[in-house]
mmCIF file with all atom_site columns, C-alpha atoms in Angstrom:
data_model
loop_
_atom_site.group_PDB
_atom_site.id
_atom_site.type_symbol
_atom_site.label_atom_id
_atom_site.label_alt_id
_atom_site.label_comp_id
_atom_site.label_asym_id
_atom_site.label_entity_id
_atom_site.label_seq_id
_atom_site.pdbx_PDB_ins_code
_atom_site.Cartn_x
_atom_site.Cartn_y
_atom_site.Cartn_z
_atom_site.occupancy
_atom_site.B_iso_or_equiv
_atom_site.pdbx_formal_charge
_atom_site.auth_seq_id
_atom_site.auth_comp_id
_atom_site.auth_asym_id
_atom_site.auth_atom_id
_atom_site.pdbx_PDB_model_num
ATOM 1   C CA . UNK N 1 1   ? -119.793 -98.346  96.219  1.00 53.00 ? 25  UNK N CA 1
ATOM 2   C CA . UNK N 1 2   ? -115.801 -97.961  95.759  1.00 51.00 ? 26  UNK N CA 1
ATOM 3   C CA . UNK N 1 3   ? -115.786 -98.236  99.422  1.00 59.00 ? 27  UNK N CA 1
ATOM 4   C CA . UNK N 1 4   ? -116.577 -101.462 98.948  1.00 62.00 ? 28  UNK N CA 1
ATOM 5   C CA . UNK N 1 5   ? -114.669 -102.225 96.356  1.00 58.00 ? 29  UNK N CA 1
ATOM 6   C CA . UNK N 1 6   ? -111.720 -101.149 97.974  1.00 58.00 ? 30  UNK N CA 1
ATOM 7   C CA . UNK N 1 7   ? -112.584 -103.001 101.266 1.00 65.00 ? 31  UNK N CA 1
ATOM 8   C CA . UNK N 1 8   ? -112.694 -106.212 99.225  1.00 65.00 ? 32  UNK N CA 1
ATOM 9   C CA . UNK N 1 9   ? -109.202 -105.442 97.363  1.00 58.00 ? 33  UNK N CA 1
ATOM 10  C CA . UNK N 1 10  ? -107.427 -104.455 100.269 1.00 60.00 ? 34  UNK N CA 1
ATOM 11  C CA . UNK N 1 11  ? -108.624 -107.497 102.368 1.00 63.00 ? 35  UNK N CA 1
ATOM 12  C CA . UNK N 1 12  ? -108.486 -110.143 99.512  1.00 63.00 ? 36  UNK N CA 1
ATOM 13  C CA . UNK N 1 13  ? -104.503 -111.679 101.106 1.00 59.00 ? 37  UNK N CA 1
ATOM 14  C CA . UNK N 1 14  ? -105.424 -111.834 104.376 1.00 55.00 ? 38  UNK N CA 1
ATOM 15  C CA . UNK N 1 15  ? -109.515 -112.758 104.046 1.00 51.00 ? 39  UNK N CA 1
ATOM 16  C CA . UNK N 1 16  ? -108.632 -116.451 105.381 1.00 53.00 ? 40  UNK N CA 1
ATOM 17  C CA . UNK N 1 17  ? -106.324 -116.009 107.576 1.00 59.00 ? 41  UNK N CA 1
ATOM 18  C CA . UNK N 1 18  ? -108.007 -114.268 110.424 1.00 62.00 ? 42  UNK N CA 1
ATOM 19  C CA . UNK N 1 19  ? -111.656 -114.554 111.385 1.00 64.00 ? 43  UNK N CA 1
ATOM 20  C CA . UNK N 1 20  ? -111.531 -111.311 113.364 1.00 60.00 ? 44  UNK N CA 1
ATOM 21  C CA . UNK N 1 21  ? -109.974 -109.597 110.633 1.00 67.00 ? 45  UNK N CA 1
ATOM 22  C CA . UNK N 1 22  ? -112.682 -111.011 108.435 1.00 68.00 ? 46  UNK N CA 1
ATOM 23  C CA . UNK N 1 23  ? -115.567 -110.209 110.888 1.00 67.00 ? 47  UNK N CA 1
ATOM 24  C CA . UNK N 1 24  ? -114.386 -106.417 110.887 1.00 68.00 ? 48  UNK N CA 1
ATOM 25  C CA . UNK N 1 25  ? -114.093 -106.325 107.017 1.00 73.00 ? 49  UNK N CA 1
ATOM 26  C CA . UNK N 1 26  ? -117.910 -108.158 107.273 1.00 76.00 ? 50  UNK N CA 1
ATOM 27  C CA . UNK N 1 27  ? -119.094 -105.435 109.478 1.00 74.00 ? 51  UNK N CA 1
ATOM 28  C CA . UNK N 1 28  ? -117.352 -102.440 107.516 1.00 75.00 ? 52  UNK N CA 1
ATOM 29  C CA . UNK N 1 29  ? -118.992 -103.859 104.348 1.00 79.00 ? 53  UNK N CA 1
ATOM 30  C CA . UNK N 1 30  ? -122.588 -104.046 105.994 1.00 80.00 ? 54  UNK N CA 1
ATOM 31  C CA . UNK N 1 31  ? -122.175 -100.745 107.512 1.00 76.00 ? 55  UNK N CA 1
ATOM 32  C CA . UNK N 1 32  ? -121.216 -99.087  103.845 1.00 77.00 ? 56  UNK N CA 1
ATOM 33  C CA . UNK N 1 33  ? -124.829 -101.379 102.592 1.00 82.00 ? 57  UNK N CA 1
ATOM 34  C CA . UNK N 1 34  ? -126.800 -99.492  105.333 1.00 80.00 ? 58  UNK N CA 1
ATOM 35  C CA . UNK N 1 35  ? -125.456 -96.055  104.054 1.00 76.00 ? 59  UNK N CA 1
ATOM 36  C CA . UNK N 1 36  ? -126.566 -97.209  100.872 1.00 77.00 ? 60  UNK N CA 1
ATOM 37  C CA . UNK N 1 37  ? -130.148 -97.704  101.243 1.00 81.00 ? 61  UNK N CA 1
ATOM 38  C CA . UNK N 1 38  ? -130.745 -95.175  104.097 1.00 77.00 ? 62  UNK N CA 1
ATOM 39  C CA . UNK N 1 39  ? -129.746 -92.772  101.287 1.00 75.00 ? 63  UNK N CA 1
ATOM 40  C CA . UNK N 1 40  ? -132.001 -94.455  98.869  1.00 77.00 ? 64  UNK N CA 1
ATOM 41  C CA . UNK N 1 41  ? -135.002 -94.734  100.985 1.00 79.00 ? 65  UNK N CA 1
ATOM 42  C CA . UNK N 1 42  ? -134.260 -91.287  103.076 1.00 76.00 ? 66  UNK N CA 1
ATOM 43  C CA . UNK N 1 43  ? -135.097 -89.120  99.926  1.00 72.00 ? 67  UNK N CA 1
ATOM 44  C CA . UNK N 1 44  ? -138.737 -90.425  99.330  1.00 78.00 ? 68  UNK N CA 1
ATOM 45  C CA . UNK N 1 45  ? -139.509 -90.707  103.328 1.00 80.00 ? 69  UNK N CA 1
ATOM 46  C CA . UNK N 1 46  ? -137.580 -87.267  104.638 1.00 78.00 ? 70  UNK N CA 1
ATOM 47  C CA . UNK N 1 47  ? -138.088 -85.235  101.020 1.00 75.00 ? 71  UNK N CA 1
ATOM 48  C CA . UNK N 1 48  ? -140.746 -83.074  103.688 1.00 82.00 ? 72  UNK N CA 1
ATOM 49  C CA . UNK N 1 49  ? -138.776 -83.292  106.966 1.00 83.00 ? 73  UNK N CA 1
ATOM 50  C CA . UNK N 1 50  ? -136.112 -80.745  108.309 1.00 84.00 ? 74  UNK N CA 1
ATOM 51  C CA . UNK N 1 51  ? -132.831 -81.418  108.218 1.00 85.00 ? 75  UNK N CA 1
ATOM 52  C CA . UNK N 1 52  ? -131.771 -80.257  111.235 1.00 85.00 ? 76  UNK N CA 1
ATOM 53  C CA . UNK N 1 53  ? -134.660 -82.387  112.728 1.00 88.00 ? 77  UNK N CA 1
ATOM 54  C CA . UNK N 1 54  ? -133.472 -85.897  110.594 1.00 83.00 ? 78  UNK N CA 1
ATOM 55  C CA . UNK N 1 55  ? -130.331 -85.229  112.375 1.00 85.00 ? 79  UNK N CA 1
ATOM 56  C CA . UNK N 1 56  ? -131.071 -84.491  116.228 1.00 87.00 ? 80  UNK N CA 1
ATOM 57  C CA . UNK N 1 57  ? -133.818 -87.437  115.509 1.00 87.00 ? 81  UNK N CA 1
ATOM 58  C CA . UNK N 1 58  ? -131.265 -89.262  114.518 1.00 84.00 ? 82  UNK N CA 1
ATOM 59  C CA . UNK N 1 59  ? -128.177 -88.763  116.785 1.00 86.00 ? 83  UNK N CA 1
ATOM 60  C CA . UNK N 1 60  ? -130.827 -89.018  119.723 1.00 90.00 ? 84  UNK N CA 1
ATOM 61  C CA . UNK N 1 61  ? -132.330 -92.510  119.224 1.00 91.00 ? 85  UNK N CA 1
ATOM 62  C CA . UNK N 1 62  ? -128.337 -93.564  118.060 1.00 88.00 ? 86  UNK N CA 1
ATOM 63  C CA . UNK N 1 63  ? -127.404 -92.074  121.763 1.00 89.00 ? 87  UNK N CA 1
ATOM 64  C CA . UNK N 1 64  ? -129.680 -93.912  123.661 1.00 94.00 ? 88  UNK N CA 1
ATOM 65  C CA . UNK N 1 65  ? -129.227 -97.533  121.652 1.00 93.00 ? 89  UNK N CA 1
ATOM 66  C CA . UNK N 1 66  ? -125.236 -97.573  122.493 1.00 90.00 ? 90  UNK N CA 1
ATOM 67  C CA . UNK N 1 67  ? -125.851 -95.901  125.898 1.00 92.00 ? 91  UNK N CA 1
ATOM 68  C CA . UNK N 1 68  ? -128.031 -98.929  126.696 1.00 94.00 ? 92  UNK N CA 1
ATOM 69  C CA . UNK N 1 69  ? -125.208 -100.817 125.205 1.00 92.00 ? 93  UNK N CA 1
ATOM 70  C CA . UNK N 1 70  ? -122.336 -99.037  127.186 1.00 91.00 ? 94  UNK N CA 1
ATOM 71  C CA . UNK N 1 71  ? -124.431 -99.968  130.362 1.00 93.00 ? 95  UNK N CA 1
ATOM 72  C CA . UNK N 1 72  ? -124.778 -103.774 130.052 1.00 92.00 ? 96  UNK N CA 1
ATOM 73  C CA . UNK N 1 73  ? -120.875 -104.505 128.472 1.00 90.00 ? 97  UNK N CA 1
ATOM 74  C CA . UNK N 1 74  ? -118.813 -101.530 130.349 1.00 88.00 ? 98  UNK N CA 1
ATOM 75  C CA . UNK N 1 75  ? -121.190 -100.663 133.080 1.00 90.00 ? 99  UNK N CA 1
ATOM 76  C CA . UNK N 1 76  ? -119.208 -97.659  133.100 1.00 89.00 ? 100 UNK N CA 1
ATOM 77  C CA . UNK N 1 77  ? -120.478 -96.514  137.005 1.00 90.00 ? 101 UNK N CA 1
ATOM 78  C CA . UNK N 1 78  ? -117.349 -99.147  137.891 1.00 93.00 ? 102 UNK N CA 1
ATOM 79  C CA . UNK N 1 79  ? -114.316 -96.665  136.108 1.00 89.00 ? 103 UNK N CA 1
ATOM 80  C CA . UNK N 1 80  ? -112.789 -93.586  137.140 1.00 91.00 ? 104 UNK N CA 1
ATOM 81  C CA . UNK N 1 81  ? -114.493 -90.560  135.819 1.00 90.00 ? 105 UNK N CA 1
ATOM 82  C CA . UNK N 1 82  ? -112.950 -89.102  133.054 1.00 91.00 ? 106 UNK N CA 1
ATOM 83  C CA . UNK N 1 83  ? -111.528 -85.247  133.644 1.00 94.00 ? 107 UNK N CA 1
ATOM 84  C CA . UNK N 1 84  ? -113.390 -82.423  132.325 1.00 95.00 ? 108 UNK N CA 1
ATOM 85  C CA . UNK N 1 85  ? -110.568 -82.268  129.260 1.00 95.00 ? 109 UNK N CA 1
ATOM 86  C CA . UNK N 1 86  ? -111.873 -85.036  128.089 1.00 94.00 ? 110 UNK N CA 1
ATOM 87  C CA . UNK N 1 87  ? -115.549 -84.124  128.350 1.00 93.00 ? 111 UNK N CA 1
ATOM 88  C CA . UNK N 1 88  ? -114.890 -80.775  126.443 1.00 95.00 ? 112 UNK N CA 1
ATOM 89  C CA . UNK N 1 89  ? -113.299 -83.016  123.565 1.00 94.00 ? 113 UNK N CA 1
ATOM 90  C CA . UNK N 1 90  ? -116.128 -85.459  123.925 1.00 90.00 ? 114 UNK N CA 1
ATOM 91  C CA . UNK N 1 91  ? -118.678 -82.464  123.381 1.00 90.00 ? 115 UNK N CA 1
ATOM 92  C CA . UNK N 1 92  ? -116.501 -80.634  120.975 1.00 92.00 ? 116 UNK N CA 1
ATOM 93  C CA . UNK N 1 93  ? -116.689 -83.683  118.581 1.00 90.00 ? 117 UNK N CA 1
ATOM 94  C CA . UNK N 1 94  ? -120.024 -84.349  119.001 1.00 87.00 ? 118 UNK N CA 1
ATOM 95  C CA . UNK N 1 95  ? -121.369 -80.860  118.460 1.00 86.00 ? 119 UNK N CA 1
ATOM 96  C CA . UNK N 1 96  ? -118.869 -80.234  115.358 1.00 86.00 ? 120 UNK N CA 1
ATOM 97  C CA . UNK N 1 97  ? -118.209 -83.199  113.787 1.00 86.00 ? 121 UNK N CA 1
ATOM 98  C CA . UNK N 1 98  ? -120.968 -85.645  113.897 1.00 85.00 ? 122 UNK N CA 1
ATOM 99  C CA . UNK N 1 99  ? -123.418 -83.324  114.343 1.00 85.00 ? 123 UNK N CA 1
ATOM 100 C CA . UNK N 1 100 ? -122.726 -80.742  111.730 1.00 86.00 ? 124 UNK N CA 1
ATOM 101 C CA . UNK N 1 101 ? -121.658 -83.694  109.372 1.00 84.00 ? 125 UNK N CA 1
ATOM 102 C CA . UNK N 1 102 ? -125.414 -85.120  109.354 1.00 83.00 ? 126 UNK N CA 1
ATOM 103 C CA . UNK N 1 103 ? -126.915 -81.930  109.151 1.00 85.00 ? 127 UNK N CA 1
ATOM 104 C CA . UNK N 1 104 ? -124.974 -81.548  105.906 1.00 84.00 ? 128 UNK N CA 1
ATOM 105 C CA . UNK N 1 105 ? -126.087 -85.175  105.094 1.00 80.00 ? 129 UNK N CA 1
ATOM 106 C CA . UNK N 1 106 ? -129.411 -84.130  105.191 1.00 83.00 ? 130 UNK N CA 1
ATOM 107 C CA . UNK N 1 107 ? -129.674 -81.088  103.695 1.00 84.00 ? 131 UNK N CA 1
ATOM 108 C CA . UNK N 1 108 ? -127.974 -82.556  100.724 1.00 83.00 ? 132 UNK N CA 1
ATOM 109 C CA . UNK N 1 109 ? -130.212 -85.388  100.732 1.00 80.00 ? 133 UNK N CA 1
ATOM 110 C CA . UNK N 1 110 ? -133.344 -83.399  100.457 1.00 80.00 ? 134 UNK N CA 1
ATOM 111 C CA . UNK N 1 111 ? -131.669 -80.840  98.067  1.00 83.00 ? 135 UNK N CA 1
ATOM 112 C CA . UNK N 1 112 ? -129.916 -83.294  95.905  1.00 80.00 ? 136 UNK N CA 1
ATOM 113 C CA . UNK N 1 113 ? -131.057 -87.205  96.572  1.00 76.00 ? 137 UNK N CA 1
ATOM 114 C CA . UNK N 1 114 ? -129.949 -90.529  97.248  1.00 72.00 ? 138 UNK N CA 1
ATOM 115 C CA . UNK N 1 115 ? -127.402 -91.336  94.315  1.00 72.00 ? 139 UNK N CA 1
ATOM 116 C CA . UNK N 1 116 ? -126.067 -87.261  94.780  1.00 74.00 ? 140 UNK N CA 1
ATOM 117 C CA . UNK N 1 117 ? -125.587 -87.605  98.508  1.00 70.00 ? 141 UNK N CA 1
ATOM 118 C CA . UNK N 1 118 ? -123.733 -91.046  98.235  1.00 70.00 ? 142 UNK N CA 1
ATOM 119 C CA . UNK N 1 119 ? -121.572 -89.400  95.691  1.00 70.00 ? 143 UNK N CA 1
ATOM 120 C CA . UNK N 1 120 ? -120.560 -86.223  98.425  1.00 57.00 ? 144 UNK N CA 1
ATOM 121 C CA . UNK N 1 121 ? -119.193 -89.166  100.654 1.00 55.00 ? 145 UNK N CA 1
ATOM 122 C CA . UNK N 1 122 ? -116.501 -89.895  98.393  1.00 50.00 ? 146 UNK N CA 1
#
């Protein structure tokens, strides 16, 4: 919630005087909402559920929603193929920071609960 908060103060100047600026700030805000009931309504529907299987669940179906994505706007068979640094740092983030992040997520969200796990995003 003081994610919000602070997206509001921090925005409050410049709210009219760019709609892009304003549709980002929209989107941040809606974003932070979703966090807020998937954490309310994940502890009564995952209490039984692994957490390690709420997050590959989870990263999978994300994966394939933006990869469909990706396809129609970038159609990304038309670029040059990225070097293998860059795949190593793609993978490398994936595997340590998102995925390790919601595996914490949910393990505190079945340990702890909604309002607890909100709190350990601060």
């Amino acid at each position: 919630m003081l994610g919000v908060v602070g997206v509001v103060v921090i925005s409050r100047a410049d709210a009219l005087s760019a709609d892009a600026r304003l549709l980002g700030i929209g989107l941040c805000l809606s974003g932070e909402l979703s966090y807020e009931f998937a954490a309310l309504r994940g502890r009564r529907h995952l209490a039984d559920v692994a957490p390690l299987k709420s997050a590959t669940c989870q990263l999978l179906a994300s994966t394939l929603i933006i990869a469909m994505v990706v396809a129609v706007v970038d159609r990304p068979w038309t670029l040059a193929a990225p070097g293998a640094g860059t795949w190593v740092a793609l993978g490398a983030m994936a595997l340590f920071g998102t995925s390790a992040a919601y595996i914490v997520f949910f393990e505190i969200l079945v340990r702890a609960g909604g309002s607890n796990v909100m709190l350990s995003r601060c």
